[in-house]
mmCIF file of C-alpha atoms in Angstrom:
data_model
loop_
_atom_site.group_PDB
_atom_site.id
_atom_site.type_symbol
_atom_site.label_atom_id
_atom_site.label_comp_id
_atom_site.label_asym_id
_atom_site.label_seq_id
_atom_site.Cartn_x
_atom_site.Cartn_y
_atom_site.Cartn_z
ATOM 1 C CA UNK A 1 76.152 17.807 -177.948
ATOM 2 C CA UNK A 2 78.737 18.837 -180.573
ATOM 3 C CA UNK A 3 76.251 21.634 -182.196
ATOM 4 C CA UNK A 4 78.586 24.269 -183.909
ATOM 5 C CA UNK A 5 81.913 21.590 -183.528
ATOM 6 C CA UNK A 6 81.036 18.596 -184.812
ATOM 7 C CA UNK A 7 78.233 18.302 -187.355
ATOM 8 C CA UNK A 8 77.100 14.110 -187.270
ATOM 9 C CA UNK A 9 74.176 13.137 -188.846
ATOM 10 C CA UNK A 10 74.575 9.289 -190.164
ATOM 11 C CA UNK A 11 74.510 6.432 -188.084
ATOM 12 C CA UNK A 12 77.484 3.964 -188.623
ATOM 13 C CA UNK A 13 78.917 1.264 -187.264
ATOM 14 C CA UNK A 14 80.929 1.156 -184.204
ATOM 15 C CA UNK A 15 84.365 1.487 -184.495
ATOM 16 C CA UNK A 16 86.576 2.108 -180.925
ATOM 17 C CA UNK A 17 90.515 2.139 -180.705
ATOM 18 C CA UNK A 18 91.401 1.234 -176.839
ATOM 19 C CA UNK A 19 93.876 2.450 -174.786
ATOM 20 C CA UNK A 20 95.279 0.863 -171.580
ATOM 21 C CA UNK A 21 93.317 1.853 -168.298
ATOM 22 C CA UNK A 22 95.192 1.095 -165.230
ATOM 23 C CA UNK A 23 95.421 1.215 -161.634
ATOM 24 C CA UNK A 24 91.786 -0.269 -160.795
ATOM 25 C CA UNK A 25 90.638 0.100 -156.913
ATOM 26 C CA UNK A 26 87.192 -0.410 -155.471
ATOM 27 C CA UNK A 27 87.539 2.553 -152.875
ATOM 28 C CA UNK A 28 87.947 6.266 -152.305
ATOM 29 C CA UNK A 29 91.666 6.879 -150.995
ATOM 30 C CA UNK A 30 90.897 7.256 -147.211
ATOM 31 C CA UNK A 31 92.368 11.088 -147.185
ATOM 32 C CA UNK A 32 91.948 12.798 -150.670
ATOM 33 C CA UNK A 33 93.402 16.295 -151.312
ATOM 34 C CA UNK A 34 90.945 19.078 -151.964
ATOM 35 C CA UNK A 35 91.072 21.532 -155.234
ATOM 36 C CA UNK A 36 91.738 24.998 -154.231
ATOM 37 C CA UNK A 37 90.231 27.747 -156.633
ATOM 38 C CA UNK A 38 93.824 27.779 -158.441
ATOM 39 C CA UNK A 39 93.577 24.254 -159.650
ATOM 40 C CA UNK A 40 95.089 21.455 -158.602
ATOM 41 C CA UNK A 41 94.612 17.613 -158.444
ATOM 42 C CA UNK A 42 92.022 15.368 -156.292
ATOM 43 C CA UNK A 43 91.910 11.868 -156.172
ATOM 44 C CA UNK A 44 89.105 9.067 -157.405
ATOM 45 C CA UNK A 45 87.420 6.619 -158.181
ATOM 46 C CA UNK A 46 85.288 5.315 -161.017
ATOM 47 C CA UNK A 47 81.783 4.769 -160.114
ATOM 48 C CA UNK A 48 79.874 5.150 -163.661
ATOM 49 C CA UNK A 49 80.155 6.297 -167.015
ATOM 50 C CA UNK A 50 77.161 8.152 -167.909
ATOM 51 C CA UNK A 51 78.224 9.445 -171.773
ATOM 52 C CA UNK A 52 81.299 9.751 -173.629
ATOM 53 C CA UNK A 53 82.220 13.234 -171.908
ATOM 54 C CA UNK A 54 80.722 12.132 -167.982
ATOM 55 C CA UNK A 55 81.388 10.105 -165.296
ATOM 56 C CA UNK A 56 80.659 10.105 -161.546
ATOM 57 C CA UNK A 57 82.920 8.845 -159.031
ATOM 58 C CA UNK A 58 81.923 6.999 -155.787
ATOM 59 C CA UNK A 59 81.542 9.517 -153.578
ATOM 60 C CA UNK A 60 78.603 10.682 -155.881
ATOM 61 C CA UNK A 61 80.610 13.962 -157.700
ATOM 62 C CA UNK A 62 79.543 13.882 -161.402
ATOM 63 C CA UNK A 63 82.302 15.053 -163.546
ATOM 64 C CA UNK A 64 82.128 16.662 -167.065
ATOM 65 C CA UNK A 65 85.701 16.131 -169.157
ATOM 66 C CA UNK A 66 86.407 19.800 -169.797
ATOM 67 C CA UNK A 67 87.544 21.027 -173.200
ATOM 68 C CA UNK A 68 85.602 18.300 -174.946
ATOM 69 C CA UNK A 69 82.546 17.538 -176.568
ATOM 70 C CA UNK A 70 81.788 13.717 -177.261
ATOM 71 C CA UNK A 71 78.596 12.733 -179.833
ATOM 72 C CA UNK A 72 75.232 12.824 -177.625
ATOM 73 C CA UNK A 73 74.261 9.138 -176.679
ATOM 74 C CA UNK A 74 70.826 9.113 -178.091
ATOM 75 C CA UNK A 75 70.674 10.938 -181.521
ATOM 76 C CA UNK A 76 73.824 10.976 -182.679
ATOM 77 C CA UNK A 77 76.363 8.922 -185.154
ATOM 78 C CA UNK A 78 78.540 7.477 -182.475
ATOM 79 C CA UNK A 79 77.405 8.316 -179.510
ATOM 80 C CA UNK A 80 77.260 4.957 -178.402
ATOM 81 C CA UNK A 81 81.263 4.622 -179.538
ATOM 82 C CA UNK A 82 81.779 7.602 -177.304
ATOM 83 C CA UNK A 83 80.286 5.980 -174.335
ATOM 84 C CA UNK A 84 81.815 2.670 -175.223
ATOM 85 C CA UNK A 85 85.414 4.531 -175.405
ATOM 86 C CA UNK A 86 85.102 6.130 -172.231
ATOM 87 C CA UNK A 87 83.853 3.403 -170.538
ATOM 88 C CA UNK A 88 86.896 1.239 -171.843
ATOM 89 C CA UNK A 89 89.416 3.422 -170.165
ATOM 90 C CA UNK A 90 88.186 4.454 -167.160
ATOM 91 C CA UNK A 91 85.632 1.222 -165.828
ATOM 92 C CA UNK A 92 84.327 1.110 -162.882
ATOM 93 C CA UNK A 93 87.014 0.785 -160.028
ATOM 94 C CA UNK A 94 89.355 2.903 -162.040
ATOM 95 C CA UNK A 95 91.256 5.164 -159.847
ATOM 96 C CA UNK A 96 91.239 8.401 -161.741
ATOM 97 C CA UNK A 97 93.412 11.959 -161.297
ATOM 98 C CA UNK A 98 90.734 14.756 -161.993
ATOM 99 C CA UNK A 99 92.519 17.925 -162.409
ATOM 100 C CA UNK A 100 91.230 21.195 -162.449
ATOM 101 C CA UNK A 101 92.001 24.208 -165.124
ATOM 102 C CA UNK A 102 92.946 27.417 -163.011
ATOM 103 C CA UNK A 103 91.893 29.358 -166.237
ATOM 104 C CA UNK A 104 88.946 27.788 -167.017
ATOM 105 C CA UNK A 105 84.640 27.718 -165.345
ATOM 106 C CA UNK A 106 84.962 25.104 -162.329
ATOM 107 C CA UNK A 107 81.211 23.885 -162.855
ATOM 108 C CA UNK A 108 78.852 23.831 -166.007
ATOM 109 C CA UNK A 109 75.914 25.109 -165.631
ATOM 110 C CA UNK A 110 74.755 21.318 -164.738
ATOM 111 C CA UNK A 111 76.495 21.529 -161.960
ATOM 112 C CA UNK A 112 79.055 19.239 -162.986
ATOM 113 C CA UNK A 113 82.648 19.523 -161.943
ATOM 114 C CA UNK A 114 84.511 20.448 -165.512
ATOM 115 C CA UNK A 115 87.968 18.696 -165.063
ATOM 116 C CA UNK A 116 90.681 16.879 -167.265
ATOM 117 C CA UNK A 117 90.619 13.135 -165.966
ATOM 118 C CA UNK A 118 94.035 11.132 -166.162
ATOM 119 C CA UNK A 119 94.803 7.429 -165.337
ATOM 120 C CA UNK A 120 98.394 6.936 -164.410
ATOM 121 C CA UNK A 121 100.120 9.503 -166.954
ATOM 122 C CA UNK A 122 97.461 9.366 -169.072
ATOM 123 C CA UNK A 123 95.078 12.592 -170.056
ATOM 124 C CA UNK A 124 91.647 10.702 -170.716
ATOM 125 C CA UNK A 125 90.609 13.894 -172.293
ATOM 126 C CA UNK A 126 93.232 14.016 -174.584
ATOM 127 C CA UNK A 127 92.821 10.358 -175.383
ATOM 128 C CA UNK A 128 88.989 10.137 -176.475
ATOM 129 C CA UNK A 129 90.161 13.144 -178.850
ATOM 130 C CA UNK A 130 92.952 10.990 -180.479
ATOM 131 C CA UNK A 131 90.829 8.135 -180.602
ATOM 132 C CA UNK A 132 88.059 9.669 -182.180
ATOM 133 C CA UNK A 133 85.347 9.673 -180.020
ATOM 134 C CA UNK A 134 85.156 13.254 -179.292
ATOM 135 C CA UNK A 135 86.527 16.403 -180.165
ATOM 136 C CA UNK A 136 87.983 19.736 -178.934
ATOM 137 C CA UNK A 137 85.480 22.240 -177.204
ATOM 138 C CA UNK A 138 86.488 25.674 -176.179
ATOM 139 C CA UNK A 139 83.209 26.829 -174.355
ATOM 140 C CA UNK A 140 83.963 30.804 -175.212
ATOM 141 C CA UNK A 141 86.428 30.400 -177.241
ATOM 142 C CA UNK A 142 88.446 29.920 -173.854
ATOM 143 C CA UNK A 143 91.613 27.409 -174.146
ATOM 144 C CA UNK A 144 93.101 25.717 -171.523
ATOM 145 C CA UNK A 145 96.003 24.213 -170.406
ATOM 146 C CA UNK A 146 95.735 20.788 -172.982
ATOM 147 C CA UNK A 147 94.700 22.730 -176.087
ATOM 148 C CA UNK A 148 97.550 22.325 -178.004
ATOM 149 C CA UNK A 149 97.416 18.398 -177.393
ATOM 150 C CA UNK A 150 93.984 18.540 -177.966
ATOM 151 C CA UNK A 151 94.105 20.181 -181.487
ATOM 152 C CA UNK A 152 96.782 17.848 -182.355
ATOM 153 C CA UNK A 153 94.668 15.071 -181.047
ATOM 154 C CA UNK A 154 92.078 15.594 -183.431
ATOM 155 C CA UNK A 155 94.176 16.245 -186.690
ATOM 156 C CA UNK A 156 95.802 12.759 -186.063
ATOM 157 C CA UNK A 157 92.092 11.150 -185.341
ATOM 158 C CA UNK A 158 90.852 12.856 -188.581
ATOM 159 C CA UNK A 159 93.609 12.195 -190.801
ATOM 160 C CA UNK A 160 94.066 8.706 -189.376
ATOM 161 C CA UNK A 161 90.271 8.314 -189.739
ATOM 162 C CA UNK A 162 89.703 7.035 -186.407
ATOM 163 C CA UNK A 163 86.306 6.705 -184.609
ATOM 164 C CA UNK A 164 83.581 8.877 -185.966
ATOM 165 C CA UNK A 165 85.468 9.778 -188.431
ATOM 166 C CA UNK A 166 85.104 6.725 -190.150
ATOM 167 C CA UNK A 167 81.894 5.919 -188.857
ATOM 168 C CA UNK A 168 80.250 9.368 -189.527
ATOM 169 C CA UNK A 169 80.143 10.498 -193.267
ATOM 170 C CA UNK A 170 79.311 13.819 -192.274
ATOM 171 C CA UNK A 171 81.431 14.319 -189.578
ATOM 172 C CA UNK A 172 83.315 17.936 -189.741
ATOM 173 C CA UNK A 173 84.991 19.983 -186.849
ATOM 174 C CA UNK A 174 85.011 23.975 -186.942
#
């Protein structure tokens, strides 16, 4: 949830800005690089979209975006526009860069692999922020390699009042 980042209370209307997913496949690359404990890249693929900060891919790994925090599907304003958002750019089939933060946890305490998620040059992460479906989250204050974008991300979402923050009358970041 966004507890102590994003206060939403109302429940609005949907409201989603897309962005272009590409480069849809229906299988795992046949040879996929590993992520070594000082980050790195790995090849995927799409399997599901569980909420708008989670996905699994089809080998079964579930991965949480890192350094974001997207409205909670059942309870919050927009939740469902945070799913929706995340779904549109990376559907199933969607072959997917996840990348890891050297300077940041590898796993939550889920057990979910904390990564930033592009599609072609695209930072998904980066992306929900700007569209408004989810906002910067620096678990222990820690920042990591996107923060910059990611602040900037959500001053343009705010001030453009995009996603939630149209939809959500009492949505505020700290």
């Amino acid at each position: 949830g966004l507890s102590g980042y994003l206060s939403i209370k109302a429940a609005a209307p949907l409201a989603v800005l897309a962005l272009v997913a590409t480069g849809c496949s229906t299988s795992e690359p046949t040879s996929t690089p590993t992520i070594t404990t000082t980050g790195g890249t790995e090849a995927a693929t799409v399997s599901r979209v569980s909420d708008g900060d989670t996905l699994r891919t089809t080998s079964g790994r579930k991965i949480r975006l890192v350094q974001i925090d997207a409205p909670e599907l059942h309870g919050d304003c927009f939740g469902k526009g945070a799913l929706a958002a995340l779904r549109k750019l990376t559907p199933p089939g969607t072959r997917i860069t996840l990348e890891r933060d050297p300077t940041l946890d590898s796993t939550d305490r889920y057990g979910r692999q904390l990564r930033y998620v592009f599609v072609g040059g695209t930072n998904i992460n980066v992306a929900l922020v700007r569209q408004g479906a989810a906002s910067p989250y620096f678990y222990r204050g820690d920042r990591g390699r996107y923060a910059t974008e990611l602040l900037g991300a959500v001053d343009e979402a705010r001030a453009s009042n995009r996603g939630y923050w149209s939809a959500c009358p009492d949505a505020r970041f700290d």
